[in-house]
XYZ file of N, CA and C in Angstrom:
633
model
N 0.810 -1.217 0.000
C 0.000 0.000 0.000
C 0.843 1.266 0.000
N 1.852 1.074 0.034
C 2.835 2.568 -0.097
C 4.751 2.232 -0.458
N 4.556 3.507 -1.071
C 6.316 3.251 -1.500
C 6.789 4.060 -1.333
N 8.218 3.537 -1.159
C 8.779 4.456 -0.173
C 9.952 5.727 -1.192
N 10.180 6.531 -0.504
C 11.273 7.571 -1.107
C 12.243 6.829 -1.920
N 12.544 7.988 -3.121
C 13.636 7.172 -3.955
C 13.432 5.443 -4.511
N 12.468 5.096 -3.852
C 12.088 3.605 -4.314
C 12.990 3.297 -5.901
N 12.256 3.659 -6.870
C 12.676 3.411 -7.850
C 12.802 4.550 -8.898
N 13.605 5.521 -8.288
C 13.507 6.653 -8.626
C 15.159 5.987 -9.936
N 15.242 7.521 -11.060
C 15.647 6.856 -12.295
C 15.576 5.118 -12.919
N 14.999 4.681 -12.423
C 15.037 3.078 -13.003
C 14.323 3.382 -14.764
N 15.237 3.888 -15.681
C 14.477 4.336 -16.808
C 14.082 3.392 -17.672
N 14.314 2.067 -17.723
C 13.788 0.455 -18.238
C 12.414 0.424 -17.881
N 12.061 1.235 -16.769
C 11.036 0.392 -15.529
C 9.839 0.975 -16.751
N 8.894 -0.402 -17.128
C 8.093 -0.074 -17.771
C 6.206 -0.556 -17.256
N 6.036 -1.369 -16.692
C 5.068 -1.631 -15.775
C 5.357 -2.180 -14.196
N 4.888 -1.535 -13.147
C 4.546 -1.798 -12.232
C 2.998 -2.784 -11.673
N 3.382 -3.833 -11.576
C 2.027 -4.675 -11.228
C 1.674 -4.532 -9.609
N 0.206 -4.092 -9.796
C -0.269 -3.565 -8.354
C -0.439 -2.097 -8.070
N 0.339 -1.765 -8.887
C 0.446 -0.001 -8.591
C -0.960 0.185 -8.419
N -2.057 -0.171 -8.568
C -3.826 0.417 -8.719
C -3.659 0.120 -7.101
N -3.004 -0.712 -6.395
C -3.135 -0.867 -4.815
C -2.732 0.026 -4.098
N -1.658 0.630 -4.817
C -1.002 1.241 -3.988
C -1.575 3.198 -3.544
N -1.403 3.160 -1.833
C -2.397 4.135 -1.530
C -1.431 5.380 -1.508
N -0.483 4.920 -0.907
C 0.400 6.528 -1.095
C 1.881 6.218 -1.502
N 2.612 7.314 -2.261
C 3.887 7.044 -2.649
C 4.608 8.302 -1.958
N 5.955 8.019 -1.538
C 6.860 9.922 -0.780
C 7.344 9.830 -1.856
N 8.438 10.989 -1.951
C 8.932 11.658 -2.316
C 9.621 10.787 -3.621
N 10.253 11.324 -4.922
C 10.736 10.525 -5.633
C 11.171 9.176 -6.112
N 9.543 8.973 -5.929
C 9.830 7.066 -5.695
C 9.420 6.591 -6.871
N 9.191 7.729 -8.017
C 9.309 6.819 -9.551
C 10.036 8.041 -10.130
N 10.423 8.480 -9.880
C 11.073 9.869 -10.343
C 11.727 9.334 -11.547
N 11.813 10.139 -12.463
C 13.157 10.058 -14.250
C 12.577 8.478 -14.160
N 10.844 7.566 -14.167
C 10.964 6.430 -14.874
C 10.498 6.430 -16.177
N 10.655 7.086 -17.126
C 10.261 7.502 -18.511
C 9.885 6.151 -19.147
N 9.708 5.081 -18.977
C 9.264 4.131 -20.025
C 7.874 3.624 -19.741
N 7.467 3.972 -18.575
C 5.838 4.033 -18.294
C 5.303 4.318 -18.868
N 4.279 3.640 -19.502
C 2.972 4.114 -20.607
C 1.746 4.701 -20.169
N 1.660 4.357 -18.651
C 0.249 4.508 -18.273
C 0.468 4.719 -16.659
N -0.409 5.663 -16.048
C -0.153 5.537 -14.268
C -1.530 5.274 -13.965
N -2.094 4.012 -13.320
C -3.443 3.895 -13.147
C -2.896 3.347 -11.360
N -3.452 4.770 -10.610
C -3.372 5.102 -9.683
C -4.934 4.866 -8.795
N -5.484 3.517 -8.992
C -6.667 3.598 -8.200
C -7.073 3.908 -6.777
N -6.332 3.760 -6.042
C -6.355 3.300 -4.838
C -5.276 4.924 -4.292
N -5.005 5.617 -5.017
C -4.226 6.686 -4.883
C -4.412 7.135 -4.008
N -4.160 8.254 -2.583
C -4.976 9.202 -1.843
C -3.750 10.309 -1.549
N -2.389 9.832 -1.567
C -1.256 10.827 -1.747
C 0.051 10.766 -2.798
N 0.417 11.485 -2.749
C 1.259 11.385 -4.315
C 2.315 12.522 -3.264
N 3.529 12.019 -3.019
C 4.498 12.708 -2.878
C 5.466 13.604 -3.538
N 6.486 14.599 -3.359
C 6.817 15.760 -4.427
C 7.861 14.888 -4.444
N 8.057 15.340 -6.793
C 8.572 14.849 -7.423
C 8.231 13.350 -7.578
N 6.937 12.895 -7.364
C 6.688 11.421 -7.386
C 6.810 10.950 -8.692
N 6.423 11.367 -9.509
C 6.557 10.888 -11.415
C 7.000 11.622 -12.228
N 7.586 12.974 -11.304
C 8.283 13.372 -12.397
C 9.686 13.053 -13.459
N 9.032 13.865 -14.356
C 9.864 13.215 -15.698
C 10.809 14.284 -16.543
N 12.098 14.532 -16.531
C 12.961 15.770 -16.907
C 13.392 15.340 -17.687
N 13.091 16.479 -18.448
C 14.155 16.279 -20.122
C 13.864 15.374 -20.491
N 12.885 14.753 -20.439
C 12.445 13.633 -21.303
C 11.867 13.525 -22.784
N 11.784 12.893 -23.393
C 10.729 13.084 -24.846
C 9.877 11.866 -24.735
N 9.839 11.274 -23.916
C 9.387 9.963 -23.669
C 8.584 10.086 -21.952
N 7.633 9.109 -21.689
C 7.251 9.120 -20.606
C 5.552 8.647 -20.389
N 4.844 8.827 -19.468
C 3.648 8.115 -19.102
C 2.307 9.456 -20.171
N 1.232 8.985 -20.618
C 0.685 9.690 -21.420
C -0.668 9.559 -20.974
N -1.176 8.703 -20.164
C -2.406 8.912 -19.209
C -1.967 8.729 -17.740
N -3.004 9.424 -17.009
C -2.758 9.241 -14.979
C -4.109 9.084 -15.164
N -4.375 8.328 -14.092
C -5.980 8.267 -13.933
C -5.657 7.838 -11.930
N -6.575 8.960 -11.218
C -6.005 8.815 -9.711
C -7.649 9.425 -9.385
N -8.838 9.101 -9.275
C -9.940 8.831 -8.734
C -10.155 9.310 -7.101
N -9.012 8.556 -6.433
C -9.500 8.929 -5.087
C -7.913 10.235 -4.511
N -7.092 10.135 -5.052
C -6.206 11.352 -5.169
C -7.022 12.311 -4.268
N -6.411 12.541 -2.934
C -6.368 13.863 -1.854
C -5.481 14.538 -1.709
N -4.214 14.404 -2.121
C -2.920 15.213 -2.329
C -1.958 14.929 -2.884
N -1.408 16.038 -3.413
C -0.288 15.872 -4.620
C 0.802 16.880 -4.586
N 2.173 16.228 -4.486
C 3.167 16.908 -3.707
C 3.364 18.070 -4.582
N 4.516 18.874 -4.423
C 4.921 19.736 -5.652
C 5.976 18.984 -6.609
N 5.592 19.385 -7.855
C 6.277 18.562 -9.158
C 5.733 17.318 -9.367
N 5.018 16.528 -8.585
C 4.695 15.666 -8.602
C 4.168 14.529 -9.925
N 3.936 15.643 -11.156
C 3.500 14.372 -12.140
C 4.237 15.835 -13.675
N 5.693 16.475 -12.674
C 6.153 17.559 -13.968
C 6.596 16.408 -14.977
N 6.653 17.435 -15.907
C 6.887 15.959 -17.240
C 6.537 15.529 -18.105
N 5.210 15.244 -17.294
C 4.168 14.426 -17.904
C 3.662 14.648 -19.339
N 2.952 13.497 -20.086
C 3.083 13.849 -21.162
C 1.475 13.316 -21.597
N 0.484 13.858 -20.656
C -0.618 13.480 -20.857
C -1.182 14.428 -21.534
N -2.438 14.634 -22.464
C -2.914 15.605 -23.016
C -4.489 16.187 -21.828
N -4.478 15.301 -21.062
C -5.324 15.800 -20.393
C -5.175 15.125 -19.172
N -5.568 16.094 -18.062
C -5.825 15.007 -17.016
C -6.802 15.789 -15.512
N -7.367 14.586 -15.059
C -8.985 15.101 -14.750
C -8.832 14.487 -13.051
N -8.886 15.674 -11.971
C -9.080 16.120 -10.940
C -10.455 15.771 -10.320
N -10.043 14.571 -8.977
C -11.531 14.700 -8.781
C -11.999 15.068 -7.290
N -13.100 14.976 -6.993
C -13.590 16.151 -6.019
C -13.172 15.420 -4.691
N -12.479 14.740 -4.208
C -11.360 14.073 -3.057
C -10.346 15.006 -2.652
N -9.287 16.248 -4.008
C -8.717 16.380 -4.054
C -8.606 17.836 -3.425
N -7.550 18.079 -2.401
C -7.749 19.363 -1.029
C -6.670 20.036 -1.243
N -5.468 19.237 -2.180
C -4.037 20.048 -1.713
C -3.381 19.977 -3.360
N -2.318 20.546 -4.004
C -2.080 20.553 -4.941
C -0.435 21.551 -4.618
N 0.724 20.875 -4.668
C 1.996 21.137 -4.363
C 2.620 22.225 -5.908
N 3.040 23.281 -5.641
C 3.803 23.858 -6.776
C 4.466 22.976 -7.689
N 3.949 23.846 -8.766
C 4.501 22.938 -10.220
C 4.107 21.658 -10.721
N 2.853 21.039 -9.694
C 3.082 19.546 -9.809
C 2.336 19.281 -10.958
N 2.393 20.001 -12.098
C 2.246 19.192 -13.520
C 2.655 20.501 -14.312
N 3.896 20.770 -13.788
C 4.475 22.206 -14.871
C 5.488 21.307 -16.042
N 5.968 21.630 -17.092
C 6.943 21.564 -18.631
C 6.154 20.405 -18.711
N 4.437 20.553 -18.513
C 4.091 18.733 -19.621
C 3.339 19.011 -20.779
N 4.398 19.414 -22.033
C 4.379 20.349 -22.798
C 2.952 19.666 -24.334
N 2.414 18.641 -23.705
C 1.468 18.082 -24.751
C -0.047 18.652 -23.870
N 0.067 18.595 -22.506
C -1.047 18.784 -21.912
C -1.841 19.944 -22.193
N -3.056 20.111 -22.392
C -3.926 20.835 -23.102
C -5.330 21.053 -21.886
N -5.643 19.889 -21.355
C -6.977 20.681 -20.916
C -6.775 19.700 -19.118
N -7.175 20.769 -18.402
C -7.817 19.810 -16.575
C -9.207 20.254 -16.727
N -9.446 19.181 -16.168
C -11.133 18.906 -15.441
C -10.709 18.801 -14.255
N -11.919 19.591 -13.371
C -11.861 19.305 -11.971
C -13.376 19.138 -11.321
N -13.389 18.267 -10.243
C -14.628 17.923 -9.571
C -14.511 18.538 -8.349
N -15.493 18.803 -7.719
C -15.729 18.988 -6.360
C -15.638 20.361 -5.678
N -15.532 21.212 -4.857
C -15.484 22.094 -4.350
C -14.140 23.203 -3.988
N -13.207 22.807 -3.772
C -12.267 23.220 -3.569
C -11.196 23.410 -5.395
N -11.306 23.133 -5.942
C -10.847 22.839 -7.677
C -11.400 23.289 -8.222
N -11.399 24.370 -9.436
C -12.384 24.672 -10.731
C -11.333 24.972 -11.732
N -11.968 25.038 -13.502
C -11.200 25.287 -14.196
C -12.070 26.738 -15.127
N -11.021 27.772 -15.279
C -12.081 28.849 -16.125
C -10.937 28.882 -17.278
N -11.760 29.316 -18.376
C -10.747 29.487 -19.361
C -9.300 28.655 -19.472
N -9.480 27.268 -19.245
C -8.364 26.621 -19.074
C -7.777 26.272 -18.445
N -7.289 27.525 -17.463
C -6.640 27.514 -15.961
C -6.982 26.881 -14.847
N -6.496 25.894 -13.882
C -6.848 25.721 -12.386
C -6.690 26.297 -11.448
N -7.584 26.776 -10.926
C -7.882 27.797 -9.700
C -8.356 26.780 -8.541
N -7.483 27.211 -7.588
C -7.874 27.116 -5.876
C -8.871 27.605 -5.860
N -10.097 27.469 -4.584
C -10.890 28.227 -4.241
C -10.505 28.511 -2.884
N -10.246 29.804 -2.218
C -10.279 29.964 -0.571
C -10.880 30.192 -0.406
N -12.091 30.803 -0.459
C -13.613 31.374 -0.121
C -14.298 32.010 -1.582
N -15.335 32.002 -0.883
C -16.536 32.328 -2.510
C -15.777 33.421 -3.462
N -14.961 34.381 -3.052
C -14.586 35.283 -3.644
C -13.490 35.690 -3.684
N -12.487 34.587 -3.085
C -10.847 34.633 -3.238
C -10.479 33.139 -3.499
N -9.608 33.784 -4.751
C -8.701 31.897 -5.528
C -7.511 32.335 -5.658
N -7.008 31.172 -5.887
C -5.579 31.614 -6.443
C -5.357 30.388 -7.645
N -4.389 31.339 -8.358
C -3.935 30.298 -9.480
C -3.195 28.936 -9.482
N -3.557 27.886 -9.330
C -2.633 26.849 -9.477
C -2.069 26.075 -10.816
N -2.463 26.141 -11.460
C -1.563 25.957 -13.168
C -2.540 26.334 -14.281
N -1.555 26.473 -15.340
C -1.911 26.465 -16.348
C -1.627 25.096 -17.317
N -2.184 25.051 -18.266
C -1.767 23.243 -19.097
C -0.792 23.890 -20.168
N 0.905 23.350 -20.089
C 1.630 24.024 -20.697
C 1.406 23.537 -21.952
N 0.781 23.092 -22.590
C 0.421 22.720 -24.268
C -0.545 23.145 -24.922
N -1.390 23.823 -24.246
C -3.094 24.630 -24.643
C -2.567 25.978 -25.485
N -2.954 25.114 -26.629
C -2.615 26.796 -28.100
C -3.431 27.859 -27.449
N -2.784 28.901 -27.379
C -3.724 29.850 -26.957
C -4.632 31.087 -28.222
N -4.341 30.371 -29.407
C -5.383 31.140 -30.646
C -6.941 31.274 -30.191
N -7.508 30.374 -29.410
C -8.822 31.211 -29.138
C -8.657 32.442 -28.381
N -8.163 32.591 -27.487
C -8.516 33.551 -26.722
C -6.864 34.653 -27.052
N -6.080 34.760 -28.630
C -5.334 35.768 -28.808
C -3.929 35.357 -27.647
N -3.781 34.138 -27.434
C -2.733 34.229 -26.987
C -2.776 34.924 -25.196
N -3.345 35.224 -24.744
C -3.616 35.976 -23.966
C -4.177 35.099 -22.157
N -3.635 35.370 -21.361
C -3.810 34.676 -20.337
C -4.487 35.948 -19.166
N -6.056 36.057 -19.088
C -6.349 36.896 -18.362
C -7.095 35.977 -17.163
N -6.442 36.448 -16.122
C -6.268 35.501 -14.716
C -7.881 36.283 -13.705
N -8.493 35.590 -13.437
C -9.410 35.487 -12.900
C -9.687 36.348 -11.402
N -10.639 37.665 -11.941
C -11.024 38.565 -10.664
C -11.300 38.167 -9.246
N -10.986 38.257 -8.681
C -10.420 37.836 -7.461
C -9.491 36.565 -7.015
N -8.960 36.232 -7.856
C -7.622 35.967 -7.391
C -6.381 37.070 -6.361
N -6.097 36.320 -5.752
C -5.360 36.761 -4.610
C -3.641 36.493 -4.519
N -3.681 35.182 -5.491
C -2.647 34.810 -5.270
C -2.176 33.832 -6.629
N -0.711 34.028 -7.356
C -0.780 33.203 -8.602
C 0.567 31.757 -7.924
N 0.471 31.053 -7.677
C 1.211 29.452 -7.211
C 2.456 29.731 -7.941
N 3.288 29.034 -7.110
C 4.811 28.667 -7.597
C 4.277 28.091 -9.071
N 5.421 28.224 -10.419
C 5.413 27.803 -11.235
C 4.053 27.315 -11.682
N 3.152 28.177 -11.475
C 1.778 27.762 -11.839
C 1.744 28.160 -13.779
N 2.607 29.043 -14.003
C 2.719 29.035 -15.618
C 3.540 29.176 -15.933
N 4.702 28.118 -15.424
C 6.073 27.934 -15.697
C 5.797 26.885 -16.656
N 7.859 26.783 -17.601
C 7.723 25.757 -18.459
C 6.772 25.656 -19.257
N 5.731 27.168 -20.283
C 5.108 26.501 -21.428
C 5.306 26.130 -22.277
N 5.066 25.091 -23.457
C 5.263 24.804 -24.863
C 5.507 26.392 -25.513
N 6.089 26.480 -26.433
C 6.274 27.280 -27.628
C 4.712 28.220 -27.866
N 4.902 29.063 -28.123
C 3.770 29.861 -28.613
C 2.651 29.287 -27.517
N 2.384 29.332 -26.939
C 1.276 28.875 -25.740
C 0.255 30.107 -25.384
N 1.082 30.973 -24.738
C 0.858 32.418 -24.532
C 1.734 33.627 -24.466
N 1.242 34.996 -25.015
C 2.057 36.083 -24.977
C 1.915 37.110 -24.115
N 0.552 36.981 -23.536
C -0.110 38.261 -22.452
C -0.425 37.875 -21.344
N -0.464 38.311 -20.583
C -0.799 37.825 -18.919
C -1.301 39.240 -18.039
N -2.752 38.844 -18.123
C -3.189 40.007 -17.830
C -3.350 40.050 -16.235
N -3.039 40.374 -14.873
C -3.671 40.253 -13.821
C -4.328 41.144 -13.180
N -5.401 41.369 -12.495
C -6.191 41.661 -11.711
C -5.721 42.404 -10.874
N -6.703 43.319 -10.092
C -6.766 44.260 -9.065
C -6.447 43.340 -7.926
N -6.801 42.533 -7.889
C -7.170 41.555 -6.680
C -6.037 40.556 -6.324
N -5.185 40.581 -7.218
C -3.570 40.063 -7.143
C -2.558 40.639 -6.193
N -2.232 39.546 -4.831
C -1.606 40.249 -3.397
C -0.001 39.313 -3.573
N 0.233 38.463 -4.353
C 1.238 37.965 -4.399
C 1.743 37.269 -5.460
N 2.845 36.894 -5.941
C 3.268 35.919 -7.164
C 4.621 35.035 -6.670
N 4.208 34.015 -6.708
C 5.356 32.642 -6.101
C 6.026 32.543 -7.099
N 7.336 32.199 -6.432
C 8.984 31.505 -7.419
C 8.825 30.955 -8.589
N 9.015 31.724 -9.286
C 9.216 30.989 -10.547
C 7.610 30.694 -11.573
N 6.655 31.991 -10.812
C 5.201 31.487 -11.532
C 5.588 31.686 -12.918
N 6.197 32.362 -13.702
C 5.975 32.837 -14.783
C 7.249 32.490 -15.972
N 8.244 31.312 -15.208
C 9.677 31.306 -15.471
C 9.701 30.439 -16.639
N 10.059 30.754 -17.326
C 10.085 30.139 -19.165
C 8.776 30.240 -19.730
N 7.995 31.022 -19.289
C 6.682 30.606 -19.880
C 6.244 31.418 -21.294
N 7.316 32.277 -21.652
C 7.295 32.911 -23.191
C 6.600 34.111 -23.343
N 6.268 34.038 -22.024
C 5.094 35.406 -22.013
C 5.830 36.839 -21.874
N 5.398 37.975 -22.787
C 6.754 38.762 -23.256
C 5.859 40.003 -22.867
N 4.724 40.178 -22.463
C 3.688 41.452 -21.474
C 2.835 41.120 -20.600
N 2.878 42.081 -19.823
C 2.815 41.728 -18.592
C 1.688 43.104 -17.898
N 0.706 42.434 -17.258
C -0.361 43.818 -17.430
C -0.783 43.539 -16.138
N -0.445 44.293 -15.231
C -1.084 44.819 -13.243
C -2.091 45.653 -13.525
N -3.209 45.173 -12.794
C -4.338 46.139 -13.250
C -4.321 46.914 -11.547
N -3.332 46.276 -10.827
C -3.279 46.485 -9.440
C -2.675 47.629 -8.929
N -3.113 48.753 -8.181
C -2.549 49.791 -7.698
C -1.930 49.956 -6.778
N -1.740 48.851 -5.853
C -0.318 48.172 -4.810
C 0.115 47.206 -5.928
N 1.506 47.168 -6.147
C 2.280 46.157 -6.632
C 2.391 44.935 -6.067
N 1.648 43.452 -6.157
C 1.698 42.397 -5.614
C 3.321 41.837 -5.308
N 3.308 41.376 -3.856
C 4.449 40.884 -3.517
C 5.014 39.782 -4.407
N 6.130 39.295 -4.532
C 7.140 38.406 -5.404
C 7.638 38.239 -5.047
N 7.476 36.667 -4.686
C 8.103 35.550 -3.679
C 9.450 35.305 -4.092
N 10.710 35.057 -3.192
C 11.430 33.975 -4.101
C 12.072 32.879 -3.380
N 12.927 31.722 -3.962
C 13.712 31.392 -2.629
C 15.330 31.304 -3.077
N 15.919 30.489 -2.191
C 17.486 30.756 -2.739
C 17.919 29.852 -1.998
């Protein structure tokens, strides 16, 4: 029912795990760099530790997650990834920086339940009826409907570590934020191609970093 840190972290051969649907929680880099995975069918899921599947510099790697009962997910936790979609369900309370930033095919999240929503693409926290904060964007979503343009959601309060870090190529060029924007975490915006930058805010939101 659980695996442990580093378990089988780089094992890059490692191509199925039998049982993994049992398994309830994984720590910290315990499939980390396993790029020959085709599939993560995470039934029995309820924690996902940081850096658990992530996948660097890869061109290769897992192309569906399916995690149903998923309640938390570390930071970085599924970066990499090379799913075109992947769907959040209403179990899910916690969501770790970056944990599905450079997964440069991914295009659309679905989310269930109360605490998760998606507008215009984006996943938003909810902290109360009228304050969210940004938790990612899908770094592969062409942004030609909406002009390239990433306008972040009125009352937001707060935009997540690397929440639109690492996008694909041409993804987005504008990033519009809100009055209602009180902070921006490490690295939200770091490779993400976006070349303007628009504060609609008349205090300058704080900018996190670390070192």
């Amino acid at each position: 029912t659980h695996v442990g840190e580093y378990a089988f972290a780089n094992c890059t051969s490692l191509a199925e795990v039998v049982g993994l649907e049992q398994v309830v929680s994984v720590d910290k880099y315990a499939f980390y760099g396993c790029k020959s995975m085709n599939s993560l069918t995470l039934t029995a899921m309820e924690r996902v530790g940081d850096w658990a599947f992530a996948i660097e510099n890869q061109t290769t790697g897992y192309t569906s997650v399916s995690m149903p009962a998923v309640q938390t997910i570390g930071a970085h936790a599924f970066l990499g990834n090379r799913a075109s979609k992947l769907s959040l369900p209403a179990t899910l309370v916690s969501i770790g920086d970056g944990a599905f930033a450079s997964s440069k095919l991914l295009t659309e999240f679905t989310a269930a339940g109360d605490v998760f929503f998606v507008e215009n693409g984006a996943l938003y926290r909810k902290i109360t009826d009228e304050k969210f904060e940004l938790v990612a964007y899908p770094s592969g979503r062409s942004g030609a409907a909406e002009n390239y343009v990433l306008t972040v959601k009125d009352g937001t309060v707060k935009v997540q570590s690397y929440a639109v870090a690492f996008l694909a190529e041409d993804v987005l060029q504008k990033a519009v934020l809100p009055y209602s924007v009180r902070s921006i975490g490490d690295g939200a915006f770091y490779q993400s191609g976006i070349l303007d930058y628009t504060f609609e805010s008349v205090v300058a939101p704080t900018l996190e970093f670390r070192y």
